[in-house]
Coordinates of C-alpha atoms in Angstrom, one line a residue:
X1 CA 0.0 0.0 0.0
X2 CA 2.8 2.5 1.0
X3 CA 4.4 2.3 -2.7
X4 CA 1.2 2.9 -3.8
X5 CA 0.1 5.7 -1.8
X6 CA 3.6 7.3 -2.8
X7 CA 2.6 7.1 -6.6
X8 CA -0.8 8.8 -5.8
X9 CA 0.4 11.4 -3.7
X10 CA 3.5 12.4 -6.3
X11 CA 0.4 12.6 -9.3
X12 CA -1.7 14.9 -7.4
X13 CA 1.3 17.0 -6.6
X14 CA 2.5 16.9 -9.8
X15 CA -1.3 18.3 -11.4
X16 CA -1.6 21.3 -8.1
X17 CA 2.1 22.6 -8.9
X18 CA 1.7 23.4 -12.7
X19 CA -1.5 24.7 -11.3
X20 CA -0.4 26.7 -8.9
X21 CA 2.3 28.4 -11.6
X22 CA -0.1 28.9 -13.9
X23 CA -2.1 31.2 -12.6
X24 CA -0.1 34.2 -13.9
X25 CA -1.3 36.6 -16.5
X26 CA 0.5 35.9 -20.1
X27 CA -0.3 39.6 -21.9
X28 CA -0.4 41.9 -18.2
X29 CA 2.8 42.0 -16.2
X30 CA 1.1 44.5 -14.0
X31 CA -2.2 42.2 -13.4
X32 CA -2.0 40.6 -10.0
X33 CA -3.9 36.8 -10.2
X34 CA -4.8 35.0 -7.6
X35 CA -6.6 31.5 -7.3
X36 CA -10.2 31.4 -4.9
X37 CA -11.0 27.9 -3.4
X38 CA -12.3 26.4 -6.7
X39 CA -8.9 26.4 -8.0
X40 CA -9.9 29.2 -10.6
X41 CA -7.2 31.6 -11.3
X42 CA -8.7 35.7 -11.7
X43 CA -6.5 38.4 -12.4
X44 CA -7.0 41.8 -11.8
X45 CA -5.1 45.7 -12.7
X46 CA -3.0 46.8 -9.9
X47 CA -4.5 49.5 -8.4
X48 CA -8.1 48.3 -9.2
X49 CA -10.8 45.6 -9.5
X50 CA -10.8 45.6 -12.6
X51 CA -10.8 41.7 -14.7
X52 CA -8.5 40.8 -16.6
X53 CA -8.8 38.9 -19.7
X54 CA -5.5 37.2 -20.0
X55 CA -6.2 35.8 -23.4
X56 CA -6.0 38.8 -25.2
X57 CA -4.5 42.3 -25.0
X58 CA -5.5 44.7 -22.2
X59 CA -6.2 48.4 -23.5
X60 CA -3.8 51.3 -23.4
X61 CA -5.8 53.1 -21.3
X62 CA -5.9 50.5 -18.2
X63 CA -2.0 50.2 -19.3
X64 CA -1.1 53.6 -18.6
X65 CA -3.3 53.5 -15.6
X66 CA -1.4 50.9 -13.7
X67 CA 1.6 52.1 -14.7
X68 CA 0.8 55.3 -12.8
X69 CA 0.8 53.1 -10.0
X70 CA 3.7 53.6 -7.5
X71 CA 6.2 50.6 -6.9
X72 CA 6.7 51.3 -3.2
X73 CA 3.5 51.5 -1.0
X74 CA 5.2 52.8 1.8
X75 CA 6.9 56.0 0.4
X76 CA 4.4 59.0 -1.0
X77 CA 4.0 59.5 -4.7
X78 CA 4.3 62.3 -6.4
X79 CA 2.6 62.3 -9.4
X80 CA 4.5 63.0 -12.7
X81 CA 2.6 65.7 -13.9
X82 CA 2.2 67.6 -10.7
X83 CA 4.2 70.8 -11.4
X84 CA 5.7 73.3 -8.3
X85 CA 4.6 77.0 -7.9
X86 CA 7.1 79.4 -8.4
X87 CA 5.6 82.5 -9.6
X88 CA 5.0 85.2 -7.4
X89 CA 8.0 86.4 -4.7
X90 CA 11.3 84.2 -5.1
X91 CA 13.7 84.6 -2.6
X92 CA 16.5 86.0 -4.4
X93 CA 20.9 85.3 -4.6
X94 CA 22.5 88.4 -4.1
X95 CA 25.8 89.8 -4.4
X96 CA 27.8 90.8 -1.3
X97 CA 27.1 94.5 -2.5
X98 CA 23.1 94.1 -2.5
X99 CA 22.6 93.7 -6.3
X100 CA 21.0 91.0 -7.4
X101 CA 22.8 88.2 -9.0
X102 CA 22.1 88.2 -13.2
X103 CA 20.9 84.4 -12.7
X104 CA 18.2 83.7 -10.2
X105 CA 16.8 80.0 -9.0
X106 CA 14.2 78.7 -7.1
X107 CA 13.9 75.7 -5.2
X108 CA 12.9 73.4 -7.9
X109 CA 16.1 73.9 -10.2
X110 CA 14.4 76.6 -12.3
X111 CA 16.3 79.9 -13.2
X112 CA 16.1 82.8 -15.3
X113 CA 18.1 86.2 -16.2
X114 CA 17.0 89.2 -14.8
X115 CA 17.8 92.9 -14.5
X116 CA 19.1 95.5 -11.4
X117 CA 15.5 95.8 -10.8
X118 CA 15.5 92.2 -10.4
X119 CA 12.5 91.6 -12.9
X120 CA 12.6 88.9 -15.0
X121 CA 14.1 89.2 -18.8
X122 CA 14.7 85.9 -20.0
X123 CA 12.6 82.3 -20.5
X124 CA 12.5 80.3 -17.7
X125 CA 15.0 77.4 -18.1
X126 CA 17.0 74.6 -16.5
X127 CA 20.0 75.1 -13.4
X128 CA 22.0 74.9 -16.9
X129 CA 20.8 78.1 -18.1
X130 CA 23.5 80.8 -18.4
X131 CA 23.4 84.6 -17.5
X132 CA 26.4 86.6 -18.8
X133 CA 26.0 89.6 -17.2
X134 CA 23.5 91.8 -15.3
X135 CA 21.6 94.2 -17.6
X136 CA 21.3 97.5 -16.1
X137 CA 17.6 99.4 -15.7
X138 CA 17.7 102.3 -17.2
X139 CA 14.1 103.7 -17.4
X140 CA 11.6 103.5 -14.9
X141 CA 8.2 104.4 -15.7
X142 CA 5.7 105.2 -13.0
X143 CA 1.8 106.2 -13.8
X144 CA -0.6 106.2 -10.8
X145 CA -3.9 108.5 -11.1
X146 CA -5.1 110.3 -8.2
X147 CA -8.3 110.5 -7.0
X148 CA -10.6 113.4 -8.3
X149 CA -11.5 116.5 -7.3
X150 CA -13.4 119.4 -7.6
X151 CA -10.8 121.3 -9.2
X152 CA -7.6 119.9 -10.7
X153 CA -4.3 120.7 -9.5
X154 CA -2.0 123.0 -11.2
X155 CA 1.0 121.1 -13.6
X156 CA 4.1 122.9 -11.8
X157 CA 2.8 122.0 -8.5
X158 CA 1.8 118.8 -8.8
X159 CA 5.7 118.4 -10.6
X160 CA 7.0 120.1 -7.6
X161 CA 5.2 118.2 -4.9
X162 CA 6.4 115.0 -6.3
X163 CA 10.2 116.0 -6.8
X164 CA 10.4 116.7 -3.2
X165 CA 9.1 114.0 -2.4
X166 CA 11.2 111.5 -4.3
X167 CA 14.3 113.6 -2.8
X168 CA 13.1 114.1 0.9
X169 CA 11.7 110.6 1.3
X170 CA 13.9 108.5 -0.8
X171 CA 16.8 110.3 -1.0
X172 CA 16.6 110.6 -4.8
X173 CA 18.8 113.6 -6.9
X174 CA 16.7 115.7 -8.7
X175 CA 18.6 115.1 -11.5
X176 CA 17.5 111.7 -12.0
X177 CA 14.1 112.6 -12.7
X178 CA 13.3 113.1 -16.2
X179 CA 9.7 114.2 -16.4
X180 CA 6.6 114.3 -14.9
X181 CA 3.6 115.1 -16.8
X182 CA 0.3 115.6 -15.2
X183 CA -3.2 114.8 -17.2
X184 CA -5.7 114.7 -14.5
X185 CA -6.3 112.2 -13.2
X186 CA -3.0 110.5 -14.2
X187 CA 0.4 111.6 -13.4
X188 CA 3.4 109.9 -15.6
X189 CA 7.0 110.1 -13.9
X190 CA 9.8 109.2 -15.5
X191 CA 13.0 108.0 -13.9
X192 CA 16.7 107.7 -15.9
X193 CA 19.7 106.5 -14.1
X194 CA 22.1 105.8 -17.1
X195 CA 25.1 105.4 -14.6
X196 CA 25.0 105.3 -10.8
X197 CA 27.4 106.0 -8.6
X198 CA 28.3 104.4 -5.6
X199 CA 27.0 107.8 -3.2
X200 CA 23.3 107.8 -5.3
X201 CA 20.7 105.2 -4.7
X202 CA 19.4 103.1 -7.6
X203 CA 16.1 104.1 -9.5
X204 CA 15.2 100.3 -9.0
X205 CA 15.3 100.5 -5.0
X206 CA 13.2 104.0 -4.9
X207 CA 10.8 102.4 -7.2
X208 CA 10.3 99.5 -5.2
X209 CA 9.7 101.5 -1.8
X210 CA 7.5 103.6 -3.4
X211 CA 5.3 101.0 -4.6
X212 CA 5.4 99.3 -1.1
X213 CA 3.7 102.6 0.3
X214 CA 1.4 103.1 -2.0
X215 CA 0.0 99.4 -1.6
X216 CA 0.0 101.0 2.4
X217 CA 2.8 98.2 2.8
X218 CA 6.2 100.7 3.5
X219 CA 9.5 99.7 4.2
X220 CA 9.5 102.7 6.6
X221 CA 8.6 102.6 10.2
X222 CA 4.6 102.2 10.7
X223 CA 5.1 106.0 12.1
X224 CA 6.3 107.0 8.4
X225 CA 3.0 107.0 6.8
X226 CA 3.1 108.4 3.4
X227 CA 1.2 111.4 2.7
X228 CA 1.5 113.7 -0.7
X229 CA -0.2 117.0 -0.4
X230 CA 0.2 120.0 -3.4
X231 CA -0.3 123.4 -2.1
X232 CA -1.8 122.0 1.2
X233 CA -4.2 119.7 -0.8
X234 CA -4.3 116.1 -0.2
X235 CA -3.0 114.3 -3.4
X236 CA -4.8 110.9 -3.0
X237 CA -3.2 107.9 -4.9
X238 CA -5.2 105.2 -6.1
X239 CA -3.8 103.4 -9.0
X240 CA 0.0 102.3 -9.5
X241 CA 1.6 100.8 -12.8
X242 CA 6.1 100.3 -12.8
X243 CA 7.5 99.7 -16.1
X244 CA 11.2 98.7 -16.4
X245 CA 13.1 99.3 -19.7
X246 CA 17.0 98.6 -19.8
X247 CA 19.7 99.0 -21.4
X248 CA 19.1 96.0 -23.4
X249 CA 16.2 94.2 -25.2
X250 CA 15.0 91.8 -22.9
X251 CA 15.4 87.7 -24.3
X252 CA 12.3 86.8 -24.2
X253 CA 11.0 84.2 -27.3
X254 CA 8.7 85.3 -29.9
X255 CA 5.9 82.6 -28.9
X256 CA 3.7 85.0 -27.2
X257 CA 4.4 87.7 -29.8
X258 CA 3.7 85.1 -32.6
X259 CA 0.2 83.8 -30.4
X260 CA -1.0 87.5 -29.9
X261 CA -0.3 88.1 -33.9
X262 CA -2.3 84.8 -34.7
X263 CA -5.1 85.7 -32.9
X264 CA -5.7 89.2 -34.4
X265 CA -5.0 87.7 -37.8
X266 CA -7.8 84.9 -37.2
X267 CA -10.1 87.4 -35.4
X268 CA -9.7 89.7 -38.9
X269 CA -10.3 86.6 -41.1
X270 CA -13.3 85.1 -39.6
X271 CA -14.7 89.0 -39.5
X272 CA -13.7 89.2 -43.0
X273 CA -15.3 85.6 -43.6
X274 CA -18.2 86.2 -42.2
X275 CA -18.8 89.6 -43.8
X276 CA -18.6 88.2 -47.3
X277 CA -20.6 85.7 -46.4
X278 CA -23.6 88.3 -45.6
X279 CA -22.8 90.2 -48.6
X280 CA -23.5 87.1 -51.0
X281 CA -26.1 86.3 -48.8
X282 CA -27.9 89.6 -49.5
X283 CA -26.7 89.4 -53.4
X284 CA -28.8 86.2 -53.8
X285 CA -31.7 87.3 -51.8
X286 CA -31.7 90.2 -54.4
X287 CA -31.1 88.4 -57.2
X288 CA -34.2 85.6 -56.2
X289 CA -36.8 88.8 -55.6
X290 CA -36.1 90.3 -58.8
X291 CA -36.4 87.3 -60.6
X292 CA -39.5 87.0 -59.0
X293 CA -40.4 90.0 -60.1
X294 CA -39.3 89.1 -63.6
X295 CA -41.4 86.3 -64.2
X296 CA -45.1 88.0 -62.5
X297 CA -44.1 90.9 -64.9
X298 CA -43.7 88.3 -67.8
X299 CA -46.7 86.3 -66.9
X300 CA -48.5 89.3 -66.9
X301 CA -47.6 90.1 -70.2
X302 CA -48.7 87.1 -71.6
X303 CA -51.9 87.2 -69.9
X304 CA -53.8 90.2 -70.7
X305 CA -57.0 91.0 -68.7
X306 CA -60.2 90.8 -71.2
X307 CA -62.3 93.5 -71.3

């Protein structure tokens, strides 16, 4: 009986163990199979309960899906599209002196070229990306409007009011300010700093504190409110636009220029389009009345009225 037994007992362990290895899925590496109580082998896609038919292909779709699946269940996944913010404030790399550095970075490896203003000028790019030097700003533009009045204020005053202010409060040489004209309610300043020496301050730095108090967010001490007044009158801010112009053309691409262009040129086409279109439209409408015309006239013709 025991040689017997023996034989039986290596048969049925013989049929469980291809069993056993069969139950695998042949056209799915990422299908996980598993055999229930019956022996019957069902497969599944990782990361759902989702069948799957091992005799043929499985889709794209559910192919790309469990590929999105991370390997490692214990360690957080971070999605490959997910993307990291970094517009806005950047801490910046400065130079012992307080300038910024020409190439700039934020955490996730991304640089770009900017000026002494520190405003961008170039694409964003890779930690590769080069900067040869730091392009100097040369222009600043300032227009802010003003809140209206009964009466507007006079040109020289409103010039004068402001010149003391950028030399009293920001410690700015008259000489650096270009212009200021005054269109009520809008005021246009114009700043030009070609060269600065080391004793002056920097257009870019009295720009920048300016703007903070307008936005009621000074630099100065809380107790160093800023108030502009002409002739004793109350010259009350509300609006602020900073343009930056430098001594060079800025390296941006032509994409956006090349989108903007494209989308007037398709906005003029499809007007043009649509305007021929009405003028044929009205051509045959035209066209089909007086030929109605024609004929009733004609039929007419042939069919006198009898007396």
């Amino acid at each position: 009986m025991e040689p017997l037994f023996g034989v039986v007992l290596g048969l049925i362990l013989a049929v469980a163990s291809p069993a056993h290895d069969s139950c695998t899925c042949a056209t799915n590496k990422w299908a996980v199979c598993a055999q229930d109580g019956l022996g019957n082998c069902t497969c599944r896609l990782a990361g759902s309960d989702h069948p799957v038919d091992c005799s043929t292909l499985t889709s794209k779709c559910f192919l790309m899906k469990a590929e999105m699946i991370p390997q490692k269940e214990k360690r957080l996944w971070r999605p490959p599209q997910g993307v990291s913010d970094s517009d806005g404030m950047y801490n910046p790399d400065c130079e012992d002196s307080g300038v910024f550095k020409a190439r700039q970075c934020n955490q996730s490896s991304t640089c770009w070229c900017v000026n002494t203003a520190g405003v961008r000028r170039s694409e964003k790019g890779s930690s590769s990306l080069s900067c040869s030097e730091l392009v100097r700003t040369r222009w600043i533009y300032i227009e802010l409007t003003h809140k209206r009045s009964s009466s507007a204020f006079a040109v020289p005053d409103v010039a004068k009011a402001l010149t003391q202010l950028f030399e009293s409060r920001y410690k700015l040489h008259p000489k650096y300010i270009a212009a200021i004209k005054y269109d009520p309610p809008l005021i246009q300043i114009r700043l030009d700093q070609n060269k600065k020496p080391r004793w002056d301050v920097d257009i870019a730095d009295v720009a920048y504190y300016f703007e903070k108090d307008v936005n009621n967010d000074s630099v100065f001490p809380s107790n160093s409110k800023l108030t502009v007044s002409v002739n004793g009158d109350a010259l009350a801010i509300e609006k602020l636009g900073i343009y930056y112009v430098d001594e060079k053309p800025p390296e941006f691409s032509m994409r956006q220029l090349a989108a903007g262009i494209g989308a007037v040129v398709t906005v003029v086409l499809l007007t043009a389009g649509i305007g021929i279109a009405v003028l044929l439209i009205l051509r045959w409408l035209r066209t089909k009345t007086y030929k109605k015309f024609e004929c009733k006239e004609m039929r007419e013709i042939k069919s006198p009225s009898l007396e």
